[in-house]
Coordinates of N, CA and C in Angstrom, one line a residue:
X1 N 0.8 -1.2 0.0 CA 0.0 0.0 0.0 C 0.9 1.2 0.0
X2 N 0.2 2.0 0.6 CA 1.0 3.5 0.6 C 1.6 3.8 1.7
X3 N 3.1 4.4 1.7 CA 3.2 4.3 2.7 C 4.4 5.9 2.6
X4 N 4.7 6.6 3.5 CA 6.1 7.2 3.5 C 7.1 7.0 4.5
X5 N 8.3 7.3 4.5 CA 9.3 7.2 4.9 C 9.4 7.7 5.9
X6 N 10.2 7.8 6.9 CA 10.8 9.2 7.8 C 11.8 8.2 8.5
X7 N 13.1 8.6 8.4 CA 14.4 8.7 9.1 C 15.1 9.7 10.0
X8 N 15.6 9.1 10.9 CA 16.6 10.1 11.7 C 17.9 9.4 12.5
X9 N 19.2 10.3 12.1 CA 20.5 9.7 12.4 C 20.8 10.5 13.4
X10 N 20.4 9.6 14.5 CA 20.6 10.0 16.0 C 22.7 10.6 16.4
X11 N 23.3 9.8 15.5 CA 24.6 9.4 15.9 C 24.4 8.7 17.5
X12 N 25.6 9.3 18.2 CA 25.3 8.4 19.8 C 24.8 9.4 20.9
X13 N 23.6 10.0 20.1 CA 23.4 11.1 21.1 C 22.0 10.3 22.3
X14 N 21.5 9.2 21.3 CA 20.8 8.9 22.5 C 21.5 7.7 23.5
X15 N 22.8 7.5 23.1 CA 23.1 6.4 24.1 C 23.4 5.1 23.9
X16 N 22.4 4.9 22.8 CA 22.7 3.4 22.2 C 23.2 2.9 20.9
X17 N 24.3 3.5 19.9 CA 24.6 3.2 18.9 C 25.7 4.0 19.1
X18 N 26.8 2.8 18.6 CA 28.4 2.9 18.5 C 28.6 3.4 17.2
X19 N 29.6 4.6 17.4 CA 30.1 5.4 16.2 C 30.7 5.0 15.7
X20 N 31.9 5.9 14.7 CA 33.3 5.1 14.1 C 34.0 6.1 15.0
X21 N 33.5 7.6 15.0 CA 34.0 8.2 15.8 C 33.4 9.1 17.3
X22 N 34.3 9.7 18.1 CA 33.9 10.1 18.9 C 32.5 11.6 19.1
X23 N 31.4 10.9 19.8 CA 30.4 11.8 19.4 C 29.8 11.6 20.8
X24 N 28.9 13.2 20.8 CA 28.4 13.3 22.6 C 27.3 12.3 22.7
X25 N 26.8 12.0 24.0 CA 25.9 11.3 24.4 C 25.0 12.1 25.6
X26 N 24.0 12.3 25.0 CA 23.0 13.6 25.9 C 22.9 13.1 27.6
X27 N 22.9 13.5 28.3 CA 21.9 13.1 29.3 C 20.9 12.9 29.3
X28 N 20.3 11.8 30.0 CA 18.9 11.0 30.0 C 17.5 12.4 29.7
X29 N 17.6 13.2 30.3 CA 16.8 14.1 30.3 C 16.7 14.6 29.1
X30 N 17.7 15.1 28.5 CA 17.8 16.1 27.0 C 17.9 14.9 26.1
X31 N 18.2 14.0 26.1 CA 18.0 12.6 25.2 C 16.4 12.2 25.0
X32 N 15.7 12.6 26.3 CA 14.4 12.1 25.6 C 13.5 13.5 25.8
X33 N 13.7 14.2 25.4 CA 13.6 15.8 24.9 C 13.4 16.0 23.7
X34 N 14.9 15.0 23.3 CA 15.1 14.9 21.8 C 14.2 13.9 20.9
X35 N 13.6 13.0 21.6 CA 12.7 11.8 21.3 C 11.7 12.6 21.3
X36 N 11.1 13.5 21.9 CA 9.8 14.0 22.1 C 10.0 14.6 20.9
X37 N 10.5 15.2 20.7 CA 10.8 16.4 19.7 C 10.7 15.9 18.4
X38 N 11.5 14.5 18.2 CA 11.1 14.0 16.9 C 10.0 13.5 16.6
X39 N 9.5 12.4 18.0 CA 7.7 12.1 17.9 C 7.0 13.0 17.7
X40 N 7.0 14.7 17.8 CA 6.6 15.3 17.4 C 6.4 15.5 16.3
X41 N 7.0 14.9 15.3 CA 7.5 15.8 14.0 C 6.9 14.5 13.0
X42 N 6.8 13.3 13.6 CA 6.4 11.9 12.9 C 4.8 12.4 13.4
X43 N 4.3 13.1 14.1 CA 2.6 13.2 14.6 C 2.4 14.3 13.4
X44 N 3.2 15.3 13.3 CA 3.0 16.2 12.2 C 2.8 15.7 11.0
X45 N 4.5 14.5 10.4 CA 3.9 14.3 9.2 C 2.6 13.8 8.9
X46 N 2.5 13.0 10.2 CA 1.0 12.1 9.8 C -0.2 13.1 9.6
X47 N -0.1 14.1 10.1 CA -1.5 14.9 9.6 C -1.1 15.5 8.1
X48 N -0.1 15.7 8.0 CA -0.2 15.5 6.0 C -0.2 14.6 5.4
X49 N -0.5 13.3 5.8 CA -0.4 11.8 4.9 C -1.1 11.3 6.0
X50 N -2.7 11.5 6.6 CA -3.4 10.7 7.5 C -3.9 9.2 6.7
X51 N -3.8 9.1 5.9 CA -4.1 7.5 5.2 C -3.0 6.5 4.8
X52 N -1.7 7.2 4.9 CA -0.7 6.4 4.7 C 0.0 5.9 6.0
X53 N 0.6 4.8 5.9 CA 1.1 4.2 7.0 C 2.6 5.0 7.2
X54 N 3.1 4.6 8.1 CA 5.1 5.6 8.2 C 5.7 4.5 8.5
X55 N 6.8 4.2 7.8 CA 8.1 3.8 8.0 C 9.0 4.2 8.3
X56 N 9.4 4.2 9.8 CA 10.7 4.9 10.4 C 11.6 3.9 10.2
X57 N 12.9 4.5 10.3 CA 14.1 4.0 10.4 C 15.3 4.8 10.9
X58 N 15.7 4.2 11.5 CA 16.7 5.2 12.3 C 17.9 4.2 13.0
X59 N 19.1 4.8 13.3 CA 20.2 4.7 14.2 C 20.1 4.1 15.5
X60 N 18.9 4.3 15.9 CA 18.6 4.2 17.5 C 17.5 3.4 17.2
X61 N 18.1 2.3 18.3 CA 16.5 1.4 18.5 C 15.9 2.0 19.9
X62 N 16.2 2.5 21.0 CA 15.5 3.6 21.4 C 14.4 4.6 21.0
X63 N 14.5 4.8 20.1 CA 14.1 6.0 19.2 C 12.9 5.2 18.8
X64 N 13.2 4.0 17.8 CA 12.7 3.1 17.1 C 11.2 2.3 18.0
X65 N 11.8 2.4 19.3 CA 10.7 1.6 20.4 C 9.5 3.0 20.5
X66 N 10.2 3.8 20.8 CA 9.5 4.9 20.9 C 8.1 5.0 19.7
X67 N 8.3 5.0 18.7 CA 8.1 5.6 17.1 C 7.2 4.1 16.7
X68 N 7.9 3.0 17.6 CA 6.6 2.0 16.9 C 5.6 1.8 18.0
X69 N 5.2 3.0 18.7 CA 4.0 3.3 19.5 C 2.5 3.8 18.7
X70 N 3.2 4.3 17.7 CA 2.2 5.3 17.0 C 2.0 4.1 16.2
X71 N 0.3 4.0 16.2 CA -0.4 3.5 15.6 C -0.2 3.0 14.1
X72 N 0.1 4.1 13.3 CA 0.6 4.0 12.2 C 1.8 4.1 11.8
X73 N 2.7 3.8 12.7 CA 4.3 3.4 11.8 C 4.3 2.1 12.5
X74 N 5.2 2.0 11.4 CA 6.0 0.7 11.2 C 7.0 0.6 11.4
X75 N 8.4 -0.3 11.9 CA 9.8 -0.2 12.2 C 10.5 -1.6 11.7
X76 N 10.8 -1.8 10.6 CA 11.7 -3.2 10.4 C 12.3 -3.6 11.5
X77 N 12.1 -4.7 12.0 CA 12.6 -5.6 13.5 C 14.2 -5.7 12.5
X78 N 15.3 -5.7 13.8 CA 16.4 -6.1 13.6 C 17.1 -5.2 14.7
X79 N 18.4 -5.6 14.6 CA 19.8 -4.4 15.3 C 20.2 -3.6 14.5
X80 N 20.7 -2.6 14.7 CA 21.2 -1.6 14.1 C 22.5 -1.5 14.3
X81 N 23.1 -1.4 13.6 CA 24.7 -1.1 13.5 C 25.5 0.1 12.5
X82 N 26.7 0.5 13.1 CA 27.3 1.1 11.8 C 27.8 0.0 10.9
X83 N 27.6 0.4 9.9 CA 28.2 -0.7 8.7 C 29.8 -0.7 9.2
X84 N 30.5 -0.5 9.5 CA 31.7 -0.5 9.7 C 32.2 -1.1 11.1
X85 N 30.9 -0.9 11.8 CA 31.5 -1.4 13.2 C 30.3 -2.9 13.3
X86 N 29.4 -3.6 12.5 CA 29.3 -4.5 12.7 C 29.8 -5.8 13.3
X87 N 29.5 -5.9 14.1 CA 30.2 -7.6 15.0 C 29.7 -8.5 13.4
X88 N 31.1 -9.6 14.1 CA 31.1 -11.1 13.2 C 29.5 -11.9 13.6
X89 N 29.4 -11.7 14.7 CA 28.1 -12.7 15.4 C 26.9 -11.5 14.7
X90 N 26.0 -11.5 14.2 CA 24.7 -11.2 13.3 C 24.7 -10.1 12.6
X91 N 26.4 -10.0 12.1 CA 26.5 -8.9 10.8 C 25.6 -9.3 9.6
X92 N 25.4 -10.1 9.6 CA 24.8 -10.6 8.4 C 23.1 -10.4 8.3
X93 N 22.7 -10.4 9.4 CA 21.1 -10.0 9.8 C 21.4 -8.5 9.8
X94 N 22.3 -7.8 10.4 CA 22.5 -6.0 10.2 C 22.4 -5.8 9.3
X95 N 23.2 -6.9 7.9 CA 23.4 -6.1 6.8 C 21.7 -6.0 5.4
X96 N 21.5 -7.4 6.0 CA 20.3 -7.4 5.5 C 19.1 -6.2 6.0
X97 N 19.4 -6.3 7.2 CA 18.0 -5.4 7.4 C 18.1 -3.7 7.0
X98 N 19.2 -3.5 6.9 CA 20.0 -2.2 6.0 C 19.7 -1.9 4.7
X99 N 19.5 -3.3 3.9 CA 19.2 -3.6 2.7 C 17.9 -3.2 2.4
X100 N 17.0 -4.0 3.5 CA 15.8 -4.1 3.5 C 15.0 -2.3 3.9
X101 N 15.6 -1.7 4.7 CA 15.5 -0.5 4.9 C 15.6 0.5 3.9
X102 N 16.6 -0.1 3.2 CA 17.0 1.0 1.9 C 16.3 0.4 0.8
X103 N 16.0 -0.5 0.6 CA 14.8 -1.0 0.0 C 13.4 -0.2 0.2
X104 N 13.1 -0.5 1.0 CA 11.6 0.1 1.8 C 11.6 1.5 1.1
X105 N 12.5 2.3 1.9 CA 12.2 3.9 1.5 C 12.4 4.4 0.0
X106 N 13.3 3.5 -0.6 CA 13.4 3.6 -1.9 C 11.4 3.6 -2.7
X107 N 11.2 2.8 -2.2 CA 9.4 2.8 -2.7 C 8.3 3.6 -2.1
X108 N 8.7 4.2 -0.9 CA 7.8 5.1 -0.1 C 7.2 6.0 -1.2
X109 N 6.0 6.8 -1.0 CA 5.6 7.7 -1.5 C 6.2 8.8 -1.3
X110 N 6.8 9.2 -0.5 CA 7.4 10.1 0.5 C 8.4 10.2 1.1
X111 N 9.3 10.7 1.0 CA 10.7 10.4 2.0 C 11.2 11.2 2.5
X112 N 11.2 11.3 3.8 CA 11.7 12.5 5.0 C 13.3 12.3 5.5
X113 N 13.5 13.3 6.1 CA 14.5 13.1 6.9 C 14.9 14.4 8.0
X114 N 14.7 13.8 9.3 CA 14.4 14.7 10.4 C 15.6 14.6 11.1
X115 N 15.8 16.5 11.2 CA 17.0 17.0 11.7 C 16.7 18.1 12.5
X116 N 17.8 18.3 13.4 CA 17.4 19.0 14.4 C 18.9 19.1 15.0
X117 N 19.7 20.3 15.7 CA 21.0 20.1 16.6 C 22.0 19.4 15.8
X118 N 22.2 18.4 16.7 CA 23.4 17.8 16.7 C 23.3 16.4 15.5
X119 N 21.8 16.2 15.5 CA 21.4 14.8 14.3 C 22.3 15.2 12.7
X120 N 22.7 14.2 12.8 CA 23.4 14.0 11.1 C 22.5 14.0 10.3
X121 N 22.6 15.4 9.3 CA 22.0 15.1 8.1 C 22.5 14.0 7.0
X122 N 21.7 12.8 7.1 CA 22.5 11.6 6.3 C 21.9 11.6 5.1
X123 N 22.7 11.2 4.2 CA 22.6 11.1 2.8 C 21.9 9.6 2.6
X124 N 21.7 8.7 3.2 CA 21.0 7.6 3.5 C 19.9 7.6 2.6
X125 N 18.5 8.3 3.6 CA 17.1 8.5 2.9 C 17.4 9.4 1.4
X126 N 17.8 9.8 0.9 CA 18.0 10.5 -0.1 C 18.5 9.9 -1.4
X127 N 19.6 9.1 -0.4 CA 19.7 8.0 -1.5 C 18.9 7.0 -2.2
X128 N 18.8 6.9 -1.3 CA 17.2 5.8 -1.9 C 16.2 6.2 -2.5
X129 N 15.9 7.3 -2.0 CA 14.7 7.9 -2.8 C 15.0 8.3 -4.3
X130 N 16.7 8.5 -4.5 CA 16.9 8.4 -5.7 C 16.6 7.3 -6.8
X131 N 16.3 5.8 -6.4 CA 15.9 4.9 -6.9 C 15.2 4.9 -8.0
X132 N 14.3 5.2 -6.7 CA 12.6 5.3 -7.7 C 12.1 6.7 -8.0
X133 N 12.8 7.9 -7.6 CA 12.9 9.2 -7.8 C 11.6 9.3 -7.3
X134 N 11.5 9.5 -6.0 CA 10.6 9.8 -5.0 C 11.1 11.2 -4.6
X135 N 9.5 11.7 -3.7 CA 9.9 12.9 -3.3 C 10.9 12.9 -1.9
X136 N 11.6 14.2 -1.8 CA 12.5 13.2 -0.4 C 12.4 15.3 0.2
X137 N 12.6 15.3 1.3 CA 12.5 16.6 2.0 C 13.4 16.2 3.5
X138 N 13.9 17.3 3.8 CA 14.7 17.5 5.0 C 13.8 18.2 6.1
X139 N 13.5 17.8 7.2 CA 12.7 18.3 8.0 C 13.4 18.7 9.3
X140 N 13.7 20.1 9.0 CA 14.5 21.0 9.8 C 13.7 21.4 11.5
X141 N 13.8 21.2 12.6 CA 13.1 21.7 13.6 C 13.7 21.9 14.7

């Protein structure tokens, strides 16, 4: 069916996802400040696309627990890793579900990418949406 996209590259600001390099890690308080603030922004899109389902994906499975609350998104089950810092024991399920991710948003109707502070604007969602030349927007807040 229909669906859009929305991404966000936490880096290690919420705590749970190993870098290649050295990056801050918020305190518990301003870390889920930062979650609000994005939930926020995934409740917005949905009132511009109230019939389409959302596909998040993101850096943080934190984030990810959060975001598969809302009724209408969806979150591909798996671990998240840096492609580069993958462990030997279920790199292979990381790399697939990476695949499977960039797959997904490559077909979304829609493709976001939500930034704010310190979040990486990643070339990720953008790339994909180049696929199928989808619309793709940076969502600044």
């Amino acid at each position: 069916g229909h669906y859009v996209s929305v991404s966000a590259r936490f880096l290690t600001l919420l705590g749970d996802f190993r870098e290649t390099s050295g990056f801050t890690v918020l305190p518990d308080d301003e870390a889920e400040d930062l979650i609000r603030r994005n939930i926020n922004q995934l409740e917005q899109l949905h009132l511009h696309h109230p019939d389409s389902l959302m596909l998040v994906n993101s850096d943080s499975t934190r984030f990810l627990s959060h975001a598969a609350q809302l009724p209408y998104v969806h979150v591909v089950e798996g671990g998240v890793a840096h492609t580069d810092l993958m462990e030997e024991d279920g790199a292979e399920q990381m790399h697939l579900k990476l695949f499977l991710d960039f797959l997904l948003i490559s077909h979304a109707d829609y493709v976001y990418l939500l930034r704010t502070g310190l979040m990486r604007a990643s070339g990720y969602p953008y790339a994909a949406s180049r696929i199928e030349n989808k619309y793709f927007e940076v969502v600044e807040f």
